[in-house]
Amino acid sequence: MTLGPEEATQSSGQNPLPSREGLFCLLEDSLEAAVRPGKLFSERCALPVPGMALLAANFSFFAAGTALVGALLAAVAGAGAAPGSPGGWLAAGGIFIAGGLAGGLAGAVLTHLAALISGGSGGLGRSLQIVSLSSPIFALGLIVQWAPPLWPLPLIWAAFVAGTGITILHRAPAARTWAVVALAAALGLGAQWSARRRMEILAQSAASFNSQAEQMRKVAEALQSAGMTQGAFPPPGWPPAAGTQIPGMGAAPAAPGNPGSLEPGFGRSRIRPGFRAGTST
């Protein structure tokens, strides 16, 4: 019979691993999992899964830090405005943390599904533990969106940590696990690239709309300065002489013919061929 890590430690006469409880210990484990996932997961495999409240608190801590850093980066880059009141900060942070918890739960479900497909064992709690301990990588992934060349790295890094956790905590076969994780990472990168591309198109459309709105504002200001929107119409001096420079509009075109003339298209109607006064058609 194959012994688990905890039973093997006890049968070998070694002292059991010390209990790792509390949010501070979980935060420390999260930072270590980002750089030494194999060593950390091997040690934590012999310990029970931390409580759901602790895992959620750990994830929320990094989500709150990410929200703060992201708001500051947006304010510095001019891409957004930081909340102007403490209430605004709390509301924005609460929404971000709630979204992060929902995303973390979805990530845990996907991780557990990958573990089952890979032939692993263990409950959903182990998958929640893997996702919670990967929180610093997810936070870094949101921050590096401001550095376009680096956006694929956090997802690849998180896939490596998740694959390591599945092979150790879920005891899944390594070859099958890495094949499943590689496929999931490729799909994730494709979805992320598509989302970034759509965001770039929306940003370009917004920039074009703002540019056109600015041009219309300048034209409106030019018309107002010329008296088109105030007082009698037409204003004194209108139409301007041909070649006169109008602010925001360029040179004025040549004035049309006298409206009272028989010039085609202006004033009186043209006389139709075959029409004579005093006769009817």
PDB file of C-alpha atoms in Angstrom:
ATOM      1  CA  MET A   1       0.000   0.000   0.000  1.00  0.00           C
ATOM      2  CA  THR A   2       1.351   3.409  -0.925  1.00  0.00           C
ATOM      3  CA  LEU A   3       1.532   5.843   1.952  1.00  0.00           C
ATOM      4  CA  GLY A   4       0.580   9.465   1.608  1.00  0.00           C
ATOM      5  CA  PRO A   5       3.067  12.235   2.462  1.00  0.00           C
ATOM      6  CA  GLU A   6       1.723  12.639   6.001  1.00  0.00           C
ATOM      7  CA  GLU A   7       1.772   8.889   6.779  1.00  0.00           C
ATOM      8  CA  ALA A   8       5.229   8.509   5.246  1.00  0.00           C
ATOM      9  CA  THR A   9       6.573  11.301   7.426  1.00  0.00           C
ATOM     10  CA  GLN A  10       5.171   9.712  10.583  1.00  0.00           C
ATOM     11  CA  SER A  11       6.385   6.194   9.721  1.00  0.00           C
ATOM     12  CA  SER A  12       9.916   7.421   9.040  1.00  0.00           C
ATOM     13  CA  GLY A  13      10.175   8.763  12.571  1.00  0.00           C
ATOM     14  CA  GLN A  14      10.570  12.360  11.449  1.00  0.00           C
ATOM     15  CA  ASN A  15       8.778  15.170  13.189  1.00  0.00           C
ATOM     16  CA  PRO A  16       5.601  16.190  11.351  1.00  0.00           C
ATOM     17  CA  LEU A  17       5.595  19.486   9.521  1.00  0.00           C
ATOM     18  CA  PRO A  18       4.507  22.411  11.666  1.00  0.00           C
ATOM     19  CA  SER A  19       0.966  23.608  11.155  1.00  0.00           C
ATOM     20  CA  ARG A  20       0.628  26.596   8.835  1.00  0.00           C
ATOM     21  CA  GLU A  21      -2.373  28.556   9.962  1.00  0.00           C
ATOM     22  CA  GLY A  22      -3.313  32.191   9.730  1.00  0.00           C
ATOM     23  CA  LEU A  23      -3.494  34.739   6.965  1.00  0.00           C
ATOM     24  CA  PHE A  24       0.106  35.878   7.370  1.00  0.00           C
ATOM     25  CA  CYS A  25       1.414  32.350   6.799  1.00  0.00           C
ATOM     26  CA  LEU A  26      -0.797  31.992   3.729  1.00  0.00           C
ATOM     27  CA  LEU A  27       0.485  35.281   2.316  1.00  0.00           C
ATOM     28  CA  GLU A  28       4.036  34.050   2.837  1.00  0.00           C
ATOM     29  CA  ASP A  29       3.221  30.758   1.113  1.00  0.00           C
ATOM     30  CA  SER A  30       1.732  32.649  -1.846  1.00  0.00           C
ATOM     31  CA  LEU A  31       4.957  34.552  -2.408  1.00  0.00           C
ATOM     32  CA  GLU A  32       6.998  31.340  -2.128  1.00  0.00           C
ATOM     33  CA  ALA A  33       4.690  29.476  -4.526  1.00  0.00           C
ATOM     34  CA  ALA A  34       5.458  32.037  -7.212  1.00  0.00           C
ATOM     35  CA  VAL A  35       9.187  31.207  -7.141  1.00  0.00           C
ATOM     36  CA  ARG A  36       9.393  27.663  -5.714  1.00  0.00           C
ATOM     37  CA  PRO A  37       6.073  25.937  -6.402  1.00  0.00           C
ATOM     38  CA  GLY A  38       7.456  22.404  -6.360  1.00  0.00           C
ATOM     39  CA  LYS A  39       9.049  22.703  -2.928  1.00  0.00           C
ATOM     40  CA  LEU A  40       6.083  24.517  -1.407  1.00  0.00           C
ATOM     41  CA  PHE A  41       3.391  22.183  -2.736  1.00  0.00           C
ATOM     42  CA  SER A  42       5.407  19.150  -1.656  1.00  0.00           C
ATOM     43  CA  GLU A  43       5.464  20.488   1.908  1.00  0.00           C
ATOM     44  CA  ARG A  44       1.824  21.603   1.965  1.00  0.00           C
ATOM     45  CA  CYS A  45       0.608  18.304   0.525  1.00  0.00           C
ATOM     46  CA  ALA A  46       1.095  16.715   3.965  1.00  0.00           C
ATOM     47  CA  LEU A  47      -1.057  19.375   5.641  1.00  0.00           C
ATOM     48  CA  PRO A  48      -4.820  19.815   5.485  1.00  0.00           C
ATOM     49  CA  VAL A  49      -6.349  22.348   3.140  1.00  0.00           C
ATOM     50  CA  PRO A  50      -6.660  25.795   4.759  1.00  0.00           C
ATOM     51  CA  GLY A  51     -10.153  27.018   5.481  1.00  0.00           C
ATOM     52  CA  MET A  52     -12.177  28.573   2.682  1.00  0.00           C
ATOM     53  CA  ALA A  53     -12.344  31.878   4.561  1.00  0.00           C
ATOM     54  CA  LEU A  54      -8.530  32.026   4.743  1.00  0.00           C
ATOM     55  CA  LEU A  55      -8.138  31.196   1.064  1.00  0.00           C
ATOM     56  CA  ALA A  56     -10.679  33.886   0.131  1.00  0.00           C
ATOM     57  CA  ALA A  57      -8.982  36.430   2.423  1.00  0.00           C
ATOM     58  CA  ASN A  58      -5.607  35.669   0.854  1.00  0.00           C
ATOM     59  CA  PHE A  59      -6.998  36.162  -2.633  1.00  0.00           C
ATOM     60  CA  SER A  60      -8.798  39.351  -1.569  1.00  0.00           C
ATOM     61  CA  PHE A  61      -5.601  40.820  -0.142  1.00  0.00           C
ATOM     62  CA  PHE A  62      -3.767  40.562  -3.450  1.00  0.00           C
ATOM     63  CA  ALA A  63      -6.875  41.693  -5.365  1.00  0.00           C
ATOM     64  CA  ALA A  64      -7.091  44.836  -3.223  1.00  0.00           C
ATOM     65  CA  GLY A  65      -3.407  45.566  -3.788  1.00  0.00           C
ATOM     66  CA  THR A  66      -3.855  45.071  -7.517  1.00  0.00           C
ATOM     67  CA  ALA A  67      -6.838  47.447  -7.581  1.00  0.00           C
ATOM     68  CA  LEU A  68      -4.835  50.125  -5.796  1.00  0.00           C
ATOM     69  CA  VAL A  69      -1.803  49.808  -8.067  1.00  0.00           C
ATOM     70  CA  GLY A  70      -4.001  49.694 -11.183  1.00  0.00           C
ATOM     71  CA  ALA A  71      -5.871  52.860 -10.167  1.00  0.00           C
ATOM     72  CA  LEU A  72      -2.605  54.688  -9.560  1.00  0.00           C
ATOM     73  CA  LEU A  73      -1.176  53.572 -12.902  1.00  0.00           C
ATOM     74  CA  ALA A  74      -4.363  54.662 -14.705  1.00  0.00           C
ATOM     75  CA  ALA A  75      -4.233  58.066 -13.013  1.00  0.00           C
ATOM     76  CA  VAL A  76      -0.548  58.555 -13.866  1.00  0.00           C
ATOM     77  CA  ALA A  77      -1.047  57.473 -17.472  1.00  0.00           C
ATOM     78  CA  GLY A  78      -4.114  59.686 -17.850  1.00  0.00           C
ATOM     79  CA  ALA A  79      -6.241  56.692 -18.878  1.00  0.00           C
ATOM     80  CA  GLY A  80      -8.622  57.146 -15.993  1.00  0.00           C
ATOM     81  CA  ALA A  81      -9.284  59.110 -12.862  1.00  0.00           C
ATOM     82  CA  ALA A  82      -8.767  57.872  -9.338  1.00  0.00           C
ATOM     83  CA  PRO A  83     -11.840  57.991  -7.085  1.00  0.00           C
ATOM     84  CA  GLY A  84     -12.106  61.416  -5.560  1.00  0.00           C
ATOM     85  CA  SER A  85     -13.479  60.408  -2.145  1.00  0.00           C
ATOM     86  CA  PRO A  86     -12.877  57.635   0.384  1.00  0.00           C
ATOM     87  CA  GLY A  87     -16.310  56.267  -0.449  1.00  0.00           C
ATOM     88  CA  GLY A  88     -15.340  56.068  -4.106  1.00  0.00           C
ATOM     89  CA  TRP A  89     -12.161  54.203  -3.224  1.00  0.00           C
ATOM     90  CA  LEU A  90     -14.083  51.715  -1.073  1.00  0.00           C
ATOM     91  CA  ALA A  91     -16.755  51.162  -3.712  1.00  0.00           C
ATOM     92  CA  ALA A  92     -14.232  50.633  -6.521  1.00  0.00           C
ATOM     93  CA  GLY A  93     -12.117  48.343  -4.368  1.00  0.00           C
ATOM     94  CA  GLY A  94     -15.140  46.338  -3.242  1.00  0.00           C
ATOM     95  CA  ILE A  95     -16.320  45.816  -6.811  1.00  0.00           C
ATOM     96  CA  PHE A  96     -12.842  44.783  -7.915  1.00  0.00           C
ATOM     97  CA  ILE A  97     -12.418  42.348  -5.008  1.00  0.00           C
ATOM     98  CA  ALA A  98     -15.856  40.825  -5.619  1.00  0.00           C
ATOM     99  CA  GLY A  99     -14.994  40.357  -9.279  1.00  0.00           C
ATOM    100  CA  GLY A 100     -11.632  38.893  -8.309  1.00  0.00           C
ATOM    101  CA  LEU A 101     -13.252  36.367  -5.958  1.00  0.00           C
ATOM    102  CA  ALA A 102     -15.686  35.325  -8.679  1.00  0.00           C
ATOM    103  CA  GLY A 103     -12.799  34.965 -11.124  1.00  0.00           C
ATOM    104  CA  GLY A 104     -10.795  33.005  -8.553  1.00  0.00           C
ATOM    105  CA  LEU A 105     -13.680  30.589  -8.008  1.00  0.00           C
ATOM    106  CA  ALA A 106     -14.010  30.112 -11.767  1.00  0.00           C
ATOM    107  CA  GLY A 107     -10.261  29.511 -11.985  1.00  0.00           C
ATOM    108  CA  ALA A 108     -10.480  26.913  -9.203  1.00  0.00           C
ATOM    109  CA  VAL A 109     -13.271  25.087 -11.036  1.00  0.00           C
ATOM    110  CA  LEU A 110     -11.199  25.049 -14.251  1.00  0.00           C
ATOM    111  CA  THR A 111      -8.136  23.875 -12.323  1.00  0.00           C
ATOM    112  CA  HIS A 112     -10.144  21.080 -10.721  1.00  0.00           C
ATOM    113  CA  LEU A 113     -11.534  20.098 -14.119  1.00  0.00           C
ATOM    114  CA  ALA A 114      -7.986  19.935 -15.495  1.00  0.00           C
ATOM    115  CA  ALA A 115      -6.961  17.785 -12.521  1.00  0.00           C
ATOM    116  CA  LEU A 116      -9.832  15.357 -13.131  1.00  0.00           C
ATOM    117  CA  ILE A 117      -9.059  15.132 -16.847  1.00  0.00           C
ATOM    118  CA  SER A 118      -5.412  14.470 -15.992  1.00  0.00           C
ATOM    119  CA  GLY A 119      -6.391  11.591 -13.732  1.00  0.00           C
ATOM    120  CA  GLY A 120      -5.783  13.333 -10.422  1.00  0.00           C
ATOM    121  CA  SER A 121      -7.539  12.874  -7.106  1.00  0.00           C
ATOM    122  CA  GLY A 122      -8.458  15.140  -4.238  1.00  0.00           C
ATOM    123  CA  GLY A 123     -11.296  17.523  -3.669  1.00  0.00           C
ATOM    124  CA  LEU A 124     -12.091  20.995  -4.904  1.00  0.00           C
ATOM    125  CA  GLY A 125     -10.361  22.423  -1.848  1.00  0.00           C
ATOM    126  CA  ARG A 126      -6.955  21.530  -3.275  1.00  0.00           C
ATOM    127  CA  SER A 127      -7.787  23.394  -6.489  1.00  0.00           C
ATOM    128  CA  LEU A 128      -8.914  26.393  -4.457  1.00  0.00           C
ATOM    129  CA  GLN A 129      -5.612  26.197  -2.596  1.00  0.00           C
ATOM    130  CA  ILE A 130      -3.643  26.219  -5.869  1.00  0.00           C
ATOM    131  CA  VAL A 131      -5.526  29.252  -7.170  1.00  0.00           C
ATOM    132  CA  SER A 132      -5.272  31.147  -3.888  1.00  0.00           C
ATOM    133  CA  LEU A 133      -1.523  30.527  -3.661  1.00  0.00           C
ATOM    134  CA  SER A 134      -1.206  31.794  -7.259  1.00  0.00           C
ATOM    135  CA  SER A 135      -2.767  35.152  -6.330  1.00  0.00           C
ATOM    136  CA  PRO A 136       0.481  37.180  -6.706  1.00  0.00           C
ATOM    137  CA  ILE A 137       0.844  35.945 -10.283  1.00  0.00           C
ATOM    138  CA  PHE A 138      -2.720  36.942 -11.155  1.00  0.00           C
ATOM    139  CA  ALA A 139      -2.116  40.355  -9.607  1.00  0.00           C
ATOM    140  CA  LEU A 140       1.068  40.765 -11.619  1.00  0.00           C
ATOM    141  CA  GLY A 141      -0.819  39.716 -14.751  1.00  0.00           C
ATOM    142  CA  LEU A 142      -3.243  42.618 -14.370  1.00  0.00           C
ATOM    143  CA  ILE A 143      -0.482  45.112 -13.671  1.00  0.00           C
ATOM    144  CA  VAL A 144       1.695  44.158 -16.677  1.00  0.00           C
ATOM    145  CA  GLN A 145      -1.198  44.879 -19.029  1.00  0.00           C
ATOM    146  CA  TRP A 146       0.344  48.371 -19.025  1.00  0.00           C
ATOM    147  CA  ALA A 147       3.470  46.807 -20.590  1.00  0.00           C
ATOM    148  CA  PRO A 148       2.153  45.230 -23.834  1.00  0.00           C
ATOM    149  CA  PRO A 149       5.222  43.067 -24.630  1.00  0.00           C
ATOM    150  CA  LEU A 150       4.946  41.294 -21.260  1.00  0.00           C
ATOM    151  CA  TRP A 151       1.242  40.385 -21.220  1.00  0.00           C
ATOM    152  CA  PRO A 152       1.681  36.642 -22.068  1.00  0.00           C
ATOM    153  CA  LEU A 153       4.216  35.956 -19.289  1.00  0.00           C
ATOM    154  CA  PRO A 154       1.908  35.921 -16.215  1.00  0.00           C
ATOM    155  CA  LEU A 155      -0.476  33.416 -17.823  1.00  0.00           C
ATOM    156  CA  ILE A 156       2.403  31.120 -18.771  1.00  0.00           C
ATOM    157  CA  TRP A 157       3.806  31.480 -15.260  1.00  0.00           C
ATOM    158  CA  ALA A 158       0.423  30.741 -13.670  1.00  0.00           C
ATOM    159  CA  ALA A 159       0.012  27.678 -15.911  1.00  0.00           C
ATOM    160  CA  PHE A 160       3.377  26.369 -14.698  1.00  0.00           C
ATOM    161  CA  VAL A 161       2.401  26.857 -11.043  1.00  0.00           C
ATOM    162  CA  ALA A 162      -1.009  25.264 -11.629  1.00  0.00           C
ATOM    163  CA  GLY A 163       0.508  22.273 -13.415  1.00  0.00           C
ATOM    164  CA  THR A 164       2.975  21.779 -10.588  1.00  0.00           C
ATOM    165  CA  GLY A 165       0.175  21.989  -8.036  1.00  0.00           C
ATOM    166  CA  ILE A 166      -1.979  19.468  -9.924  1.00  0.00           C
ATOM    167  CA  THR A 167       0.822  16.925 -10.158  1.00  0.00           C
ATOM    168  CA  ILE A 168       1.648  17.230  -6.436  1.00  0.00           C
ATOM    169  CA  LEU A 169      -1.548  18.162  -4.590  1.00  0.00           C
ATOM    170  CA  HIS A 170      -3.867  16.155  -6.835  1.00  0.00           C
ATOM    171  CA  ARG A 171      -1.266  13.423  -7.511  1.00  0.00           C
ATOM    172  CA  ALA A 172      -2.000  13.450 -11.248  1.00  0.00           C
ATOM    173  CA  PRO A 173       0.314  11.834 -13.832  1.00  0.00           C
ATOM    174  CA  ALA A 174       2.873  14.408 -14.934  1.00  0.00           C
ATOM    175  CA  ALA A 175       2.790  13.786 -18.708  1.00  0.00           C
ATOM    176  CA  ARG A 176      -0.981  13.929 -18.957  1.00  0.00           C
ATOM    177  CA  THR A 177      -1.157  16.939 -16.637  1.00  0.00           C
ATOM    178  CA  TRP A 178       1.288  19.014 -18.641  1.00  0.00           C
ATOM    179  CA  ALA A 179      -0.492  18.174 -21.901  1.00  0.00           C
ATOM    180  CA  VAL A 180      -3.815  19.369 -20.465  1.00  0.00           C
ATOM    181  CA  VAL A 181      -2.260  22.476 -18.895  1.00  0.00           C
ATOM    182  CA  ALA A 182      -0.428  23.380 -22.125  1.00  0.00           C
ATOM    183  CA  LEU A 183      -3.670  23.154 -24.107  1.00  0.00           C
ATOM    184  CA  ALA A 184      -5.528  25.262 -21.547  1.00  0.00           C
ATOM    185  CA  ALA A 185      -2.736  27.858 -21.535  1.00  0.00           C
ATOM    186  CA  ALA A 186      -2.789  28.081 -25.340  1.00  0.00           C
ATOM    187  CA  LEU A 187      -6.548  28.649 -25.327  1.00  0.00           C
ATOM    188  CA  GLY A 188      -6.170  31.249 -22.586  1.00  0.00           C
ATOM    189  CA  LEU A 189      -3.483  33.120 -24.493  1.00  0.00           C
ATOM    190  CA  GLY A 190      -5.650  33.140 -27.612  1.00  0.00           C
ATOM    191  CA  ALA A 191      -8.636  34.497 -25.705  1.00  0.00           C
ATOM    192  CA  GLN A 192      -6.484  37.136 -24.022  1.00  0.00           C
ATOM    193  CA  TRP A 193      -4.997  38.223 -27.364  1.00  0.00           C
ATOM    194  CA  SER A 194      -8.489  38.514 -28.875  1.00  0.00           C
ATOM    195  CA  ALA A 195      -9.702  40.588 -25.929  1.00  0.00           C
ATOM    196  CA  ARG A 196      -6.693  42.890 -26.134  1.00  0.00           C
ATOM    197  CA  ARG A 197      -7.237  43.324 -29.878  1.00  0.00           C
ATOM    198  CA  ARG A 198     -10.871  44.300 -29.342  1.00  0.00           C
ATOM    199  CA  MET A 199      -9.855  46.762 -26.661  1.00  0.00           C
ATOM    200  CA  GLU A 200      -7.342  48.348 -29.053  1.00  0.00           C
ATOM    201  CA  ILE A 201     -10.048  48.718 -31.724  1.00  0.00           C
ATOM    202  CA  LEU A 202     -12.406  50.317 -29.202  1.00  0.00           C
ATOM    203  CA  ALA A 203      -9.641  52.676 -28.061  1.00  0.00           C
ATOM    204  CA  GLN A 204      -8.932  53.709 -31.663  1.00  0.00           C
ATOM    205  CA  SER A 205     -12.644  54.304 -32.296  1.00  0.00           C
ATOM    206  CA  ALA A 206     -12.895  56.418 -29.152  1.00  0.00           C
ATOM    207  CA  ALA A 207      -9.842  58.451 -30.178  1.00  0.00           C
ATOM    208  CA  SER A 208     -11.324  59.051 -33.650  1.00  0.00           C
ATOM    209  CA  PHE A 209     -14.654  60.122 -32.141  1.00  0.00           C
ATOM    210  CA  ASN A 210     -12.908  62.526 -29.771  1.00  0.00           C
ATOM    211  CA  SER A 211     -10.918  64.001 -32.667  1.00  0.00           C
ATOM    212  CA  GLN A 212     -14.065  64.600 -34.734  1.00  0.00           C
ATOM    213  CA  ALA A 213     -15.830  66.103 -31.739  1.00  0.00           C
ATOM    214  CA  GLU A 214     -12.904  68.478 -31.227  1.00  0.00           C
ATOM    215  CA  GLN A 215     -13.059  69.570 -34.879  1.00  0.00           C
ATOM    216  CA  MET A 216     -16.795  70.212 -34.606  1.00  0.00           C
ATOM    217  CA  ARG A 217     -16.207  72.255 -31.475  1.00  0.00           C
ATOM    218  CA  LYS A 218     -13.656  74.410 -33.305  1.00  0.00           C
ATOM    219  CA  VAL A 219     -16.069  74.965 -36.212  1.00  0.00           C
ATOM    220  CA  ALA A 220     -18.827  75.951 -33.781  1.00  0.00           C
ATOM    221  CA  GLU A 221     -16.505  78.415 -32.080  1.00  0.00           C
ATOM    222  CA  ALA A 222     -15.537  79.871 -35.482  1.00  0.00           C
ATOM    223  CA  LEU A 223     -19.194  80.318 -36.454  1.00  0.00           C
ATOM    224  CA  GLN A 224     -19.958  81.924 -33.122  1.00  0.00           C
ATOM    225  CA  SER A 225     -17.030  84.310 -33.438  1.00  0.00           C
ATOM    226  CA  ALA A 226     -18.294  85.260 -36.908  1.00  0.00           C
ATOM    227  CA  GLY A 227     -21.749  86.066 -35.522  1.00  0.00           C
ATOM    228  CA  MET A 228     -23.585  83.159 -37.091  1.00  0.00           C
ATOM    229  CA  THR A 229     -25.213  82.152 -33.826  1.00  0.00           C
ATOM    230  CA  GLN A 230     -25.942  85.602 -32.405  1.00  0.00           C
ATOM    231  CA  GLY A 231     -27.911  88.675 -33.501  1.00  0.00           C
ATOM    232  CA  ALA A 232     -29.345  89.240 -36.964  1.00  0.00           C
ATOM    233  CA  PHE A 233     -28.761  86.881 -39.846  1.00  0.00           C
ATOM    234  CA  PRO A 234     -26.790  87.320 -41.946  1.00  0.00           C
ATOM    235  CA  PRO A 235     -24.374  89.150 -39.635  1.00  0.00           C
ATOM    236  CA  PRO A 236     -22.564  92.290 -40.750  1.00  0.00           C
ATOM    237  CA  GLY A 237     -19.792  91.498 -43.217  1.00  0.00           C
ATOM    238  CA  TRP A 238     -21.262  88.183 -44.244  1.00  0.00           C
ATOM    239  CA  PRO A 239     -20.587  86.568 -46.630  1.00  0.00           C
ATOM    240  CA  PRO A 240     -16.878  87.346 -46.385  1.00  0.00           C
ATOM    241  CA  ALA A 241     -14.899  88.280 -49.441  1.00  0.00           C
ATOM    242  CA  ALA A 242     -13.390  85.436 -51.427  1.00  0.00           C
ATOM    243  CA  GLY A 243     -10.093  84.314 -49.954  1.00  0.00           C
ATOM    244  CA  THR A 244     -10.788  85.699 -46.454  1.00  0.00           C
ATOM    245  CA  GLN A 245      -9.332  83.434 -43.787  1.00  0.00           C
ATOM    246  CA  ILE A 246     -11.990  82.167 -41.361  1.00  0.00           C
ATOM    247  CA  PRO A 247     -10.645  80.697 -38.090  1.00  0.00           C
ATOM    248  CA  GLY A 248     -10.969  76.932 -38.113  1.00  0.00           C
ATOM    249  CA  MET A 249     -12.467  76.872 -41.641  1.00  0.00           C
ATOM    250  CA  GLY A 250      -9.759  78.101 -43.993  1.00  0.00           C
ATOM    251  CA  ALA A 251     -10.285  80.511 -46.883  1.00  0.00           C
ATOM    252  CA  ALA A 252     -13.807  81.610 -47.765  1.00  0.00           C
ATOM    253  CA  PRO A 253     -15.020  80.489 -51.218  1.00  0.00           C
ATOM    254  CA  ALA A 254     -16.175  82.859 -53.925  1.00  0.00           C
ATOM    255  CA  ALA A 255     -19.675  84.263 -53.261  1.00  0.00           C
ATOM    256  CA  PRO A 256     -22.528  82.896 -55.447  1.00  0.00           C
ATOM    257  CA  GLY A 257     -24.199  85.035 -58.075  1.00  0.00           C
ATOM    258  CA  ASN A 258     -26.840  87.714 -57.418  1.00  0.00           C
ATOM    259  CA  PRO A 259     -30.004  85.939 -56.195  1.00  0.00           C
ATOM    260  CA  GLY A 260     -32.055  88.325 -58.329  1.00  0.00           C
ATOM    261  CA  SER A 261     -30.406  87.381 -61.607  1.00  0.00           C
ATOM    262  CA  LEU A 262     -31.505  84.746 -64.049  1.00  0.00           C
ATOM    263  CA  GLU A 263     -28.375  82.715 -63.337  1.00  0.00           C
ATOM    264  CA  PRO A 264     -29.288  79.005 -63.329  1.00  0.00           C
ATOM    265  CA  GLY A 265     -29.873  77.656 -59.849  1.00  0.00           C
ATOM    266  CA  PHE A 266     -30.348  81.038 -58.120  1.00  0.00           C
ATOM    267  CA  GLY A 267     -33.283  83.409 -57.735  1.00  0.00           C
ATOM    268  CA  ARG A 268     -35.986  83.163 -60.412  1.00  0.00           C
ATOM    269  CA  SER A 269     -36.719  79.928 -62.174  1.00  0.00           C
ATOM    270  CA  ARG A 270     -35.323  79.384 -65.596  1.00  0.00           C
ATOM    271  CA  ILE A 271     -37.814  79.926 -68.505  1.00  0.00           C
ATOM    272  CA  ARG A 272     -38.750  76.631 -70.011  1.00  0.00           C
ATOM    273  CA  PRO A 273     -38.240  76.212 -73.752  1.00  0.00           C
ATOM    274  CA  GLY A 274     -41.470  76.741 -75.765  1.00  0.00           C
ATOM    275  CA  PHE A 275     -43.161  78.866 -73.135  1.00  0.00           C
ATOM    276  CA  ARG A 276     -44.631  82.233 -74.248  1.00  0.00           C
ATOM    277  CA  ALA A 277     -46.430  84.770 -72.107  1.00  0.00           C
ATOM    278  CA  GLY A 278     -50.222  84.769 -72.400  1.00  0.00           C
ATOM    279  CA  THR A 279     -50.360  81.137 -73.546  1.00  0.00           C
ATOM    280  CA  SER A 280     -50.977  77.993 -71.626  1.00  0.00           C
ATOM    281  CA  THR A 281     -49.161  74.753 -71.972  1.00  0.00           C
TER     282      THR A 281
END
